[in-house]
CSV table of C-alpha atoms and ligand atoms in Angstrom, one decimal:
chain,number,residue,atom,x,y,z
A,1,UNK,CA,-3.5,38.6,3.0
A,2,UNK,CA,-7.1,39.2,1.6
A,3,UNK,CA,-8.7,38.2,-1.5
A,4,UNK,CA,-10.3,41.0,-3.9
A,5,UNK,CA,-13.8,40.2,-3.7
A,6,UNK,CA,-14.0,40.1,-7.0
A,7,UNK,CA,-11.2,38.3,-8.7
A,8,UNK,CA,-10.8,36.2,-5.4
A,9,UNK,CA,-6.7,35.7,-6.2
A,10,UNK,CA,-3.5,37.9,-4.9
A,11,UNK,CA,-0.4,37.5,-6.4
A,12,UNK,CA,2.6,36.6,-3.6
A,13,UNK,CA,6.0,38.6,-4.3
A,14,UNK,CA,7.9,36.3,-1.5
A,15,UNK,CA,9.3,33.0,-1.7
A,16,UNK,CA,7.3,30.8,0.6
A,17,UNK,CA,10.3,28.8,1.5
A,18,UNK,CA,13.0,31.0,2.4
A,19,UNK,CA,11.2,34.5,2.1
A,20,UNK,CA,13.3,36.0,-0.3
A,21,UNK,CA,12.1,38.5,-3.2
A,22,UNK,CA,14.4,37.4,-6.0
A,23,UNK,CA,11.7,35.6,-8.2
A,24,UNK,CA,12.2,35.3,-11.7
A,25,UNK,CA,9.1,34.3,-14.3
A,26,UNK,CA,10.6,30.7,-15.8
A,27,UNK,CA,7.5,29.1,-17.8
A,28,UNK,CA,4.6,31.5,-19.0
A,29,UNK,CA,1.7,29.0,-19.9
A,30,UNK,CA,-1.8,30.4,-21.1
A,31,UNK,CA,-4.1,31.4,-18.8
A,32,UNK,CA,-6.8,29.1,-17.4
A,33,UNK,CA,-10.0,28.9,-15.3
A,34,UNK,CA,-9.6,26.7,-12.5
A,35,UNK,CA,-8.8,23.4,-13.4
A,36,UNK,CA,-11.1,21.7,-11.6
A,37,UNK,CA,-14.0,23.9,-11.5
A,38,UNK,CA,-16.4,21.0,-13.7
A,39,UNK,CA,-19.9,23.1,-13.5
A,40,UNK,CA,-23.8,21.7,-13.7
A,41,UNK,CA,-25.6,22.1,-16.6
A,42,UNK,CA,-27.3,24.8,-14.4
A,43,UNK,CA,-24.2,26.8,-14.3
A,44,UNK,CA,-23.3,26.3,-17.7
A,45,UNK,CA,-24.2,30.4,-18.8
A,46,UNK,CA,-21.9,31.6,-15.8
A,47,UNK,CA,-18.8,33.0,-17.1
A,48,UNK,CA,-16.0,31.2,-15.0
A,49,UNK,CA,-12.7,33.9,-14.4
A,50,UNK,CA,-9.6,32.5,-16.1
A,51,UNK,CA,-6.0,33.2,-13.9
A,52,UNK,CA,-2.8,34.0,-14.7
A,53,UNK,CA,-0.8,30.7,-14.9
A,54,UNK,CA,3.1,31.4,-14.6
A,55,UNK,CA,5.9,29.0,-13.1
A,56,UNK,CA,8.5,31.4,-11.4
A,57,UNK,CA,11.6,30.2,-9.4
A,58,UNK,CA,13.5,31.8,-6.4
A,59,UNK,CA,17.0,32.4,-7.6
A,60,UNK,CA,17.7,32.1,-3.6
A,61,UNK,CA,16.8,28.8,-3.0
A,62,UNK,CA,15.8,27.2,-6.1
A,63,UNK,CA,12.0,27.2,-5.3
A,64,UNK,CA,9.8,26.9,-8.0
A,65,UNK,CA,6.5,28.0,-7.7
A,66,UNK,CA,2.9,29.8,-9.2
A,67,UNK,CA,3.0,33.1,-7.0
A,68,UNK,CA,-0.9,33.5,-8.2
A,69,UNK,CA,-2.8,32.3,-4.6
A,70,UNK,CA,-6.7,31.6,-5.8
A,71,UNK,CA,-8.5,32.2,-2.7
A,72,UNK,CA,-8.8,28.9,-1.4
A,73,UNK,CA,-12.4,28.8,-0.4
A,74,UNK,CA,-13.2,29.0,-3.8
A,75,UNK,CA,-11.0,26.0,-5.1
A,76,UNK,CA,-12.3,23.3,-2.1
A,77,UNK,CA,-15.7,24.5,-1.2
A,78,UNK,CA,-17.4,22.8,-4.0
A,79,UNK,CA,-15.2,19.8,-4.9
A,80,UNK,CA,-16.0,16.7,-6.4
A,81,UNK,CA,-13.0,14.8,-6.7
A,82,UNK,CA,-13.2,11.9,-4.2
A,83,UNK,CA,-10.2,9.6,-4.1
A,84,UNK,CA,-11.4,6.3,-4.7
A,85,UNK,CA,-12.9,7.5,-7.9
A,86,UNK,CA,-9.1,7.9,-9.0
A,87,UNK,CA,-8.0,5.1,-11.1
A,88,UNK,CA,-5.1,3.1,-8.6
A,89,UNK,CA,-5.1,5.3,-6.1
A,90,UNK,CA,-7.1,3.1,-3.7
A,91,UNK,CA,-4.1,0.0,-4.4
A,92,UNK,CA,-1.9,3.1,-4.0
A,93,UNK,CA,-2.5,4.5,-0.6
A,94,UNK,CA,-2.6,0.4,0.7
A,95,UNK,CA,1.0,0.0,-0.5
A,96,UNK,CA,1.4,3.7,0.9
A,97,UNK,CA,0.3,2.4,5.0
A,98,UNK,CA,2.4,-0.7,4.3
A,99,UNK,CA,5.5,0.9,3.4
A,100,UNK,CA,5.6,4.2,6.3
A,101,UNK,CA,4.3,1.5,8.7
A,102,UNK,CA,7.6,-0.8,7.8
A,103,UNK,CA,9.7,2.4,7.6
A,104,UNK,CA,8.7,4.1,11.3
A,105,UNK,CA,7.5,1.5,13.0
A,106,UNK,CA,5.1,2.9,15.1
A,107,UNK,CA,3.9,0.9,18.6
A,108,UNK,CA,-0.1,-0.3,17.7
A,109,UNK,CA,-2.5,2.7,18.9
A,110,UNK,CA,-0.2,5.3,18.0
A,111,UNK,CA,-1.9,8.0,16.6
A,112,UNK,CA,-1.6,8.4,12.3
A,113,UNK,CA,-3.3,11.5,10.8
A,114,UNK,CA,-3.7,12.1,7.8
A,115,UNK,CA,-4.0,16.2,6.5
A,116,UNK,CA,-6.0,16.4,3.9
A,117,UNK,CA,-7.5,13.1,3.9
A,118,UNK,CA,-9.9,13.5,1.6
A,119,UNK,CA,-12.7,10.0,1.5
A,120,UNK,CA,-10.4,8.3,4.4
A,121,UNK,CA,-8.7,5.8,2.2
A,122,UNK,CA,-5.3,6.3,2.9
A,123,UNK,CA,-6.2,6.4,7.3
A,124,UNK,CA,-8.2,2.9,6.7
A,125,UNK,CA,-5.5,1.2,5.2
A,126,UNK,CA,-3.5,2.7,8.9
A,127,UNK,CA,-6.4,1.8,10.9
A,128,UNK,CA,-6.8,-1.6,9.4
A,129,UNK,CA,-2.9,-1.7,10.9
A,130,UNK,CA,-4.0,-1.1,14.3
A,131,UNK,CA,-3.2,2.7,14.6
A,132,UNK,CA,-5.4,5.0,15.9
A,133,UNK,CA,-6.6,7.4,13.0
A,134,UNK,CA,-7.7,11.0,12.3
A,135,UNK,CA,-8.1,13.0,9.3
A,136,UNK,CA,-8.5,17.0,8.5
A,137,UNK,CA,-10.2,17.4,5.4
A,138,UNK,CA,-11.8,21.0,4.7
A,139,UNK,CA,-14.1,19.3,2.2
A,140,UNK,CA,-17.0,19.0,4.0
A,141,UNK,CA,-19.2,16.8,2.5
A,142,UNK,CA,-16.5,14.6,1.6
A,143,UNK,CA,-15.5,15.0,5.7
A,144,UNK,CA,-18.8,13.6,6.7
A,145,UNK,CA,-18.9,11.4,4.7
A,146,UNK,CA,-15.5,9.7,5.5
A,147,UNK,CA,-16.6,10.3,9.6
A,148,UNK,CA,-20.2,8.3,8.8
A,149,UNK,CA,-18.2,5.5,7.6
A,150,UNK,CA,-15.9,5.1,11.0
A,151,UNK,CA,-12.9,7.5,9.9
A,152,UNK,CA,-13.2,10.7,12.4
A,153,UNK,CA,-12.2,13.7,10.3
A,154,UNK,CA,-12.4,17.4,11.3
A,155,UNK,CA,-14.4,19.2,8.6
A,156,UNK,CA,-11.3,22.0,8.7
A,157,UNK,CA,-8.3,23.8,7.2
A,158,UNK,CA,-5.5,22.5,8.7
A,159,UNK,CA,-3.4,25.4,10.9
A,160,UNK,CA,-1.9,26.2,14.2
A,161,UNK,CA,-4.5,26.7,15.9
A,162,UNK,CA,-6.2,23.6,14.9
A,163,UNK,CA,-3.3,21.9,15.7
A,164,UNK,CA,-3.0,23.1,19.5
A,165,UNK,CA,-6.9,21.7,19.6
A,166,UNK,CA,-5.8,18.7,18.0
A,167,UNK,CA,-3.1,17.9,20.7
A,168,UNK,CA,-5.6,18.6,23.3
A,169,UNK,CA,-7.9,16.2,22.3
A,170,UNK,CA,-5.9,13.5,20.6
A,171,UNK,CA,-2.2,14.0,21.9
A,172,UNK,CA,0.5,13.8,19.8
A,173,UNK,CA,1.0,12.2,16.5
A,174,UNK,CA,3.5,9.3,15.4
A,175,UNK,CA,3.0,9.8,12.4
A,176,UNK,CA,1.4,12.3,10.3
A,177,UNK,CA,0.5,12.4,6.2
A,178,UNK,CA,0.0,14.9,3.6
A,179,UNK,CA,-0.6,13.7,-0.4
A,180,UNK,CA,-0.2,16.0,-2.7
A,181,UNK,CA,-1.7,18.6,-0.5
A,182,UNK,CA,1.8,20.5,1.1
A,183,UNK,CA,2.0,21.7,-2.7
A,184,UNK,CA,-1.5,23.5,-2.3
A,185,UNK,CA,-0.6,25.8,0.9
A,186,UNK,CA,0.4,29.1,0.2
A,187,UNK,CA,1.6,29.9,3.9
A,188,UNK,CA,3.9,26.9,4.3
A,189,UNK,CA,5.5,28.8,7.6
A,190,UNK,CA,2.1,28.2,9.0
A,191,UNK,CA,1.4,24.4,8.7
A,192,UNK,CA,4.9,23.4,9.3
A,193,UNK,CA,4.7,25.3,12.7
A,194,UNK,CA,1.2,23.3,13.3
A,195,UNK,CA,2.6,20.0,12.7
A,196,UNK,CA,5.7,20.5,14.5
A,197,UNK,CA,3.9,21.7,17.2
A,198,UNK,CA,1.5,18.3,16.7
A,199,UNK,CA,4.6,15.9,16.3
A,200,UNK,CA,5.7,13.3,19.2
A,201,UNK,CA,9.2,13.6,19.5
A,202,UNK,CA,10.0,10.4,17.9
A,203,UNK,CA,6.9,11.3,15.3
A,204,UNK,CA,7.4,11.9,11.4
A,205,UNK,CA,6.3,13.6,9.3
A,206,UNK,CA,5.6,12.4,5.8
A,207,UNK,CA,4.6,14.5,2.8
A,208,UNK,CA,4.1,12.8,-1.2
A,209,UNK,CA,4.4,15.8,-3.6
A,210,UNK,CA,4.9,15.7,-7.9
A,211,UNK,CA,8.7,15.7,-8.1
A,212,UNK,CA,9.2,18.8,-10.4
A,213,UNK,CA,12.9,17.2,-11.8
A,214,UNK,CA,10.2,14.0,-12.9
A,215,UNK,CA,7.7,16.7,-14.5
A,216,UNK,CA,10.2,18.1,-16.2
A,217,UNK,CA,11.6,14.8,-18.0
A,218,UNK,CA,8.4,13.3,-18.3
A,219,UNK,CA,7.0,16.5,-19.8
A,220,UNK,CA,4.1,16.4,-17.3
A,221,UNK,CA,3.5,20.3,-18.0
A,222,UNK,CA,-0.4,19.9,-17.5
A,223,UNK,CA,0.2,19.2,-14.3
A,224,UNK,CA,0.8,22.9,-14.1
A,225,UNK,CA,-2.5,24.8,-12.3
A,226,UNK,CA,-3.4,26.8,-10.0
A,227,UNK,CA,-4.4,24.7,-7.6
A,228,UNK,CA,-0.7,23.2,-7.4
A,229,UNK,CA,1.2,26.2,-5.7
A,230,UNK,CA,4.6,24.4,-5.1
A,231,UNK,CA,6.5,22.4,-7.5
A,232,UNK,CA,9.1,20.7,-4.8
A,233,UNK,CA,12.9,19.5,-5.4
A,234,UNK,CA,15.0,18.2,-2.8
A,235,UNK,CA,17.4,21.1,-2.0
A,236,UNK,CA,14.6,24.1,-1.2
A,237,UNK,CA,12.5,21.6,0.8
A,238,UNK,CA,16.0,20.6,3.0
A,239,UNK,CA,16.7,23.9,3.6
A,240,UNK,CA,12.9,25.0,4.6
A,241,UNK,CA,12.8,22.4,7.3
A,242,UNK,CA,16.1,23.2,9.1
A,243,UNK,CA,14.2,27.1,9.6
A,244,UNK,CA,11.4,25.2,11.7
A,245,UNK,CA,14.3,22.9,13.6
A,246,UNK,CA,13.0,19.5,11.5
A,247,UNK,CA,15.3,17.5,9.3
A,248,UNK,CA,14.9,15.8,6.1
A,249,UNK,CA,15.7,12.3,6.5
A,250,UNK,CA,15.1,9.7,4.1
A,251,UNK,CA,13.5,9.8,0.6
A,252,UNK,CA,11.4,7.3,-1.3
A,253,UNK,CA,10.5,7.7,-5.2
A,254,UNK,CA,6.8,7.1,-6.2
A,255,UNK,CA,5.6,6.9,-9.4
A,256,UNK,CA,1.9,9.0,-9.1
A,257,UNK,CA,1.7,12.0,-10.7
A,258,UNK,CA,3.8,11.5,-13.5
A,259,UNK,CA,6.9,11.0,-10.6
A,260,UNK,CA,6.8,12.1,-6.9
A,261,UNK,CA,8.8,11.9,-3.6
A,262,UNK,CA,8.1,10.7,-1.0
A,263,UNK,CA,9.8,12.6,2.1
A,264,UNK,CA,10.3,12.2,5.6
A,265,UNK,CA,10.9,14.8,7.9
A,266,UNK,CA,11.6,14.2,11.8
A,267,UNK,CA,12.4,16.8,14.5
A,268,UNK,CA,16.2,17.5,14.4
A,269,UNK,CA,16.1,16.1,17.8
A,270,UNK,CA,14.6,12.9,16.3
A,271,UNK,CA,16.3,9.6,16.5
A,272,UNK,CA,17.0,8.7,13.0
A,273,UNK,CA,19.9,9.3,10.9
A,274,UNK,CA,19.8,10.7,7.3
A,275,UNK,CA,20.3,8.3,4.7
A,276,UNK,CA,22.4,9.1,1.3
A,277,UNK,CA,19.6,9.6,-1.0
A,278,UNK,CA,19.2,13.1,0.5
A,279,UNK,CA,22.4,14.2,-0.6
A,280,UNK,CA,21.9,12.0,-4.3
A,281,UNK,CA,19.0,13.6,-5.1
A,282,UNK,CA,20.3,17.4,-4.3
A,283,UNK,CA,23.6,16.5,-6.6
A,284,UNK,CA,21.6,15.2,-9.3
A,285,UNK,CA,19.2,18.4,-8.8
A,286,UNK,CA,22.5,20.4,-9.2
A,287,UNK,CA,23.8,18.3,-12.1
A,288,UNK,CA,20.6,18.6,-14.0
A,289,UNK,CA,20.3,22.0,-14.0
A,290,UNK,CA,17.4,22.3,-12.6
A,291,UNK,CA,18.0,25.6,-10.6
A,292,UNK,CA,18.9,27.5,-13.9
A,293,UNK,CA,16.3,29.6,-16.1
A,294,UNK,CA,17.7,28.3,-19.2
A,295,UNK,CA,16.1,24.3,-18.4
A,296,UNK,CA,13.3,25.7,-18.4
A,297,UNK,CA,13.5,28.1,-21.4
A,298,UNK,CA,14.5,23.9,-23.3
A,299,UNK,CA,10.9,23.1,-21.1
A,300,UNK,CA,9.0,25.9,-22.5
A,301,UNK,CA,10.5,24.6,-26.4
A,302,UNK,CA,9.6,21.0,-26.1
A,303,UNK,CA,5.8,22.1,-24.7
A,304,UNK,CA,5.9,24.9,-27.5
A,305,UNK,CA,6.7,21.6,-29.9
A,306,UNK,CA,4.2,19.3,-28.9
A,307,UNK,CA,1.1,22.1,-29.0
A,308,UNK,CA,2.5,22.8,-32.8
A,309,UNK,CA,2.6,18.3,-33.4
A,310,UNK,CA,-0.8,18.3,-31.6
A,311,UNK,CA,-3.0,20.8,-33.3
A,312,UNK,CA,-1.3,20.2,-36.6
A,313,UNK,CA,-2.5,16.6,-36.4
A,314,UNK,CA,-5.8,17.8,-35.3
A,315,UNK,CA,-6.1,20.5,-38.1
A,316,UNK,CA,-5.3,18.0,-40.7
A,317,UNK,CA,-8.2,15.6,-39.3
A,318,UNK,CA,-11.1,18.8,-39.1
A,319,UNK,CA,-9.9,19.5,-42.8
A,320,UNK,CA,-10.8,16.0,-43.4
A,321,UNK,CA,-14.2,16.1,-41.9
A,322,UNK,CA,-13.7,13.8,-39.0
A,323,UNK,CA,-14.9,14.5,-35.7
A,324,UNK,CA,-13.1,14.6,-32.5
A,325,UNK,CA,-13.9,13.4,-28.8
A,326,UNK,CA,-11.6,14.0,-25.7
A,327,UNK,CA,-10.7,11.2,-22.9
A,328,UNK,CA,-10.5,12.3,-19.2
A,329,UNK,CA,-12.7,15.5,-17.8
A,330,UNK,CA,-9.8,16.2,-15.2
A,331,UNK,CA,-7.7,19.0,-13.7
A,332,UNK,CA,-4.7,18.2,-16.2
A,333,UNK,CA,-7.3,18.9,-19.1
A,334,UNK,CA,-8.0,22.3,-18.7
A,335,UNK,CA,-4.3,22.9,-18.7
A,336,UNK,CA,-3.8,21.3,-21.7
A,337,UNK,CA,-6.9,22.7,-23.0
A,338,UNK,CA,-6.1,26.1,-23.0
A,339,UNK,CA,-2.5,26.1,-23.3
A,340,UNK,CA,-2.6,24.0,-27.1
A,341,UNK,CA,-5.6,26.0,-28.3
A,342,UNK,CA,-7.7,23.2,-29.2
A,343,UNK,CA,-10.9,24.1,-27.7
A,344,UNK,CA,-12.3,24.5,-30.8
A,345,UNK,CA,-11.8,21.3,-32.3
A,346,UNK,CA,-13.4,18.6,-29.4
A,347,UNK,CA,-16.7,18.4,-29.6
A,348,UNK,CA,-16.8,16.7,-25.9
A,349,UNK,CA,-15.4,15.1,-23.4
A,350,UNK,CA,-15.6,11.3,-22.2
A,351,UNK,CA,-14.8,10.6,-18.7
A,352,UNK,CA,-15.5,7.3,-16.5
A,353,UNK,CA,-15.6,9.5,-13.2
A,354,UNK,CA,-19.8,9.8,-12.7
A,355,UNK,CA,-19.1,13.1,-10.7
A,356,UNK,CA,-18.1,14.2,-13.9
A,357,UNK,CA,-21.0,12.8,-16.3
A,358,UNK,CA,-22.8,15.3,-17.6
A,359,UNK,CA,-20.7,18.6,-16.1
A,360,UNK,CA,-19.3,21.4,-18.5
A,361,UNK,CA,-15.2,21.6,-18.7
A,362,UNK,CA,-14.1,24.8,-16.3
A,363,UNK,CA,-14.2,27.7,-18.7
A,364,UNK,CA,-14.7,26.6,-22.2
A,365,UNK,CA,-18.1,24.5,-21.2
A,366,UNK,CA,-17.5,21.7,-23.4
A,367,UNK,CA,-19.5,19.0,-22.4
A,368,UNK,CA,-19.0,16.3,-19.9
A,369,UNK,CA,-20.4,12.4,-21.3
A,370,UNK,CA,-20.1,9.0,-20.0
A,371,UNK,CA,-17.6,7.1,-22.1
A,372,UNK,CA,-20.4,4.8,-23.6
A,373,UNK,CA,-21.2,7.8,-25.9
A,374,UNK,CA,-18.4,6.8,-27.7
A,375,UNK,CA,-20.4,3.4,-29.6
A,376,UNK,CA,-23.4,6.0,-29.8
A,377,UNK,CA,-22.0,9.4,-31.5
A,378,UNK,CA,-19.2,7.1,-32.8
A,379,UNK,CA,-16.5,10.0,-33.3
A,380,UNK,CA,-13.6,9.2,-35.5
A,381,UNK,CA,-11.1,9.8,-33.0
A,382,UNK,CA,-10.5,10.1,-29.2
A,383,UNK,CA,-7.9,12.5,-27.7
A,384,UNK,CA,-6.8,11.1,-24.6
A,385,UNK,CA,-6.3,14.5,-22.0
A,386,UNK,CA,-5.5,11.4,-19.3
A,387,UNK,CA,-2.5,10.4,-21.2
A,388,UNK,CA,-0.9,9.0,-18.3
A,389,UNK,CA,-3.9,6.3,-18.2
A,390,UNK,CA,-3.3,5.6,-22.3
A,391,UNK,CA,-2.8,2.1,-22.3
A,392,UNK,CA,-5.7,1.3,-20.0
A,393,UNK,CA,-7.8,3.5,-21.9
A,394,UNK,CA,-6.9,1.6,-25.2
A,395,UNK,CA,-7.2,-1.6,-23.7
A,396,UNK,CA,-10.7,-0.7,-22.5
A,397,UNK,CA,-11.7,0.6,-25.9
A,398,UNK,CA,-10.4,-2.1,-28.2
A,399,UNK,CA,-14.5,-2.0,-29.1
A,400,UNK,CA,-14.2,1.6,-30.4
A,401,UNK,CA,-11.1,0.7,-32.5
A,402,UNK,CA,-12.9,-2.3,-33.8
A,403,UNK,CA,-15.1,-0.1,-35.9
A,404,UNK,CA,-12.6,2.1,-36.9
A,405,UNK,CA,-12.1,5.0,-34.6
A,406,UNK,CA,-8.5,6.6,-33.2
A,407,UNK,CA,-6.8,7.3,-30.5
A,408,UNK,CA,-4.4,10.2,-30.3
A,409,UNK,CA,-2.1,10.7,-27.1
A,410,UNK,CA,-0.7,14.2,-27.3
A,411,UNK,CA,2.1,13.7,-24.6
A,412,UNK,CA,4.8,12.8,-23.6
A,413,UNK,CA,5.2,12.2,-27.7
A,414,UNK,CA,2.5,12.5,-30.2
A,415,UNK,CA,0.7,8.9,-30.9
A,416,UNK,CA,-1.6,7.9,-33.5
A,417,UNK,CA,-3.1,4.5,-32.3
A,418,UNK,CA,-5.7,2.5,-34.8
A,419,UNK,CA,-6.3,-1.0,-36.1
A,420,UNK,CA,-7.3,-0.2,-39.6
B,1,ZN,ZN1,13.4,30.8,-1.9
């Protein structure tokens, strides 16, 4: 695979699951520059590519999937997203080390790592357990940084040959971790071959990943971007692990990301047994429909309905002369950004996350503020792009309401909130 030196994306015709060719378009959303590609004021006259952004699904294996691969140098060189900064993540990733801990019960030194580990949060919570910890986190500031403060991390993508050097120096792993991460790899063969190759034989494997049944029925479409190649159900996963001799055993749900899973995978030489939520989840997956184009033709409706709600409500307030903020400079935003049409009527952008102070929104440049800004320029209303974090953000802002102003949460249904 190469990248065109110019567009620096390729566009995959294969399944990466189960190889197959039979890919159908599902959900054509409008496309974006890369979500998370926030640029300095000294940037800010760079014109930033916009990609294709089309959910397709394997009618072999009920994989669902963007097939648009945006070379990944280009996504992780430069990013600024550090997980503490996420609101709950950090109470999160504690209850996270807990729970696998109680679940595989490793002996104390065993070796945890953690693929993608970002800061080292999640591996501190393990280490603080007794384990011995390592992460693999291609971020490289972020990796020395998370190293300096007494979590090793190689500064690396994660593959097999890392994995072989890995073994070599470390041995083999208990337990190994990947958040929200196994749904950014576009050669899946690859990595699952690495960490096969890195588990002990009584080791597990344990990936978190957006559940795409949960995006679905919590209409979590702004999840959608490029960054996110996979959007994982139980059956396709099931069926991709018994091709690398590893077995699905035992499910948990989560409720980040608008609804995840949790899985666990072992070798299918590994001691545990398969529980029934396996098996529950793939009926319901059947039951729901969720391998059939015409869910997702109801998906694209109920998105298609909310833009219309949305910049309806938004028209009506430009017409009468109010002005209009947005809450929450994150990925999710540019999504929602481009796909509603709305660029026109935010003026800017509030965020809490100081990485993203005073940065230009990936594309459309609208600018980045702290959320004080909101008692300063004292818009009439607020949009709230992180509508997930709604209440908190309303709580916090009880101040802004005082005097007047709105808050409008465009998903999962359209909500005016006010005091006057
Ligand atoms: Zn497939």
């Amino acid at each position: 695979m190469t990248f065109s030196e110019k567009k620096h994306f390729y566009r995959r015709n294969t399944c990466r699951l189960c190889d197959s060719r039979n890919l159908e378009i599902v959900l054509h959303l409008t496309p974006t520059a890369l979500c998370d590609a926030y640029v300095p004021i000294e940037r800010v006259n760079e014109v930033q590519d916009v990609y294709p952004l089309d959910l397709f699904l394997c009618m072999d294996c009920g994989y669902i999937h963007l097939p648009y691969v945006v070379d990944p140098e280009a996504i992780y060189r430069d990013y600024i997203y550090v997980t503490t900064s996420s609101l709950g993540l950090s109470e999160h990733f504690k209850k996270y080390a807990y729970d696998v801990i109680n679940k595989i019960k490793p002996q104390k030194n065993a070796l945890v790592m953690d693929i993608g580990s970002n800061d080292g949060t999640l591996l501190r919570y393990f280490k603080d357990r007794d384990m011995k910890v390592l992460g693999v986190e291609p971020a490289t500031e972020i990796a020395r940084h998370a190293t300096e403060h007494g979590i090793e991390t190689i500064p690396e993508f994660f593959n097999s040959v890392l994995s072989e050097r890995v073994v070599h120096n470390y041995g083999h792993a208990t337990i190994v971790t990947m958040n929200n991460l196994f749904a950014n790899i576009d050669d899946l063969s690859e990595i699952t071959k690495g960490i096969r190759s890195i588990l002990a034989p009584d080791g597990v494997f344990v990936i978190e990943s957006s559940y795409v049944a949960d995006m679905i029925k919590n209409m979590v479409f702004d999840f959608i971007y490029h960054e996110h190649l996979s959007y994982f159900s139980v059956s396709p996963l099931n069926r991709f692990f018994r091709r690398f001799g590893m077995e699905l055993f035992d499910i948990e749900r989560v409720p980040t990301k608008g609804g995840s899973l949790r899985y666990y995978v072992q070798l299918e030489t590994g001691c545990r047994t398969v529980t029934p939520i396996v098996n529950e989840l793939m009926t319901y997956e059947d039951n729901i429909g969720l391998y059939r184009i015409e869910s997702f033709r109801a998906f694209a409706e109920k998105i298609n309905d909310k833009k219309v709600q949305l910049t309806n409500k938004l028209i009506e307030l430009k017409k009468a002369g109010k002005t209009i903020a947005g809450y929450g400079g994150s990925a999710t935003t540019t999504t929602l950004l481009y796909h509603f049409g709305i660029r026109e009527m935010i003026d800017y952008i509030v965020d809490d996350n100081p990485a993203k102070q005073y940065t230009f929104s990936p594309g459309y440049h609208i600018p980045v503020l702290p959320s004080d800004v909101l008692y300063e320029r004292k818009p009439d209303c607020v949009v709230v792009f992180a509508w997930r974090y709604f209440d908190s953000i309303v709580k916090k802002h009880q101040a802004f309401m005082d005097r007047g102003g709105y808050f409008i949460r465009p998903l999962p249904e359209l909500e005016v909130v006010y005091k006057h």
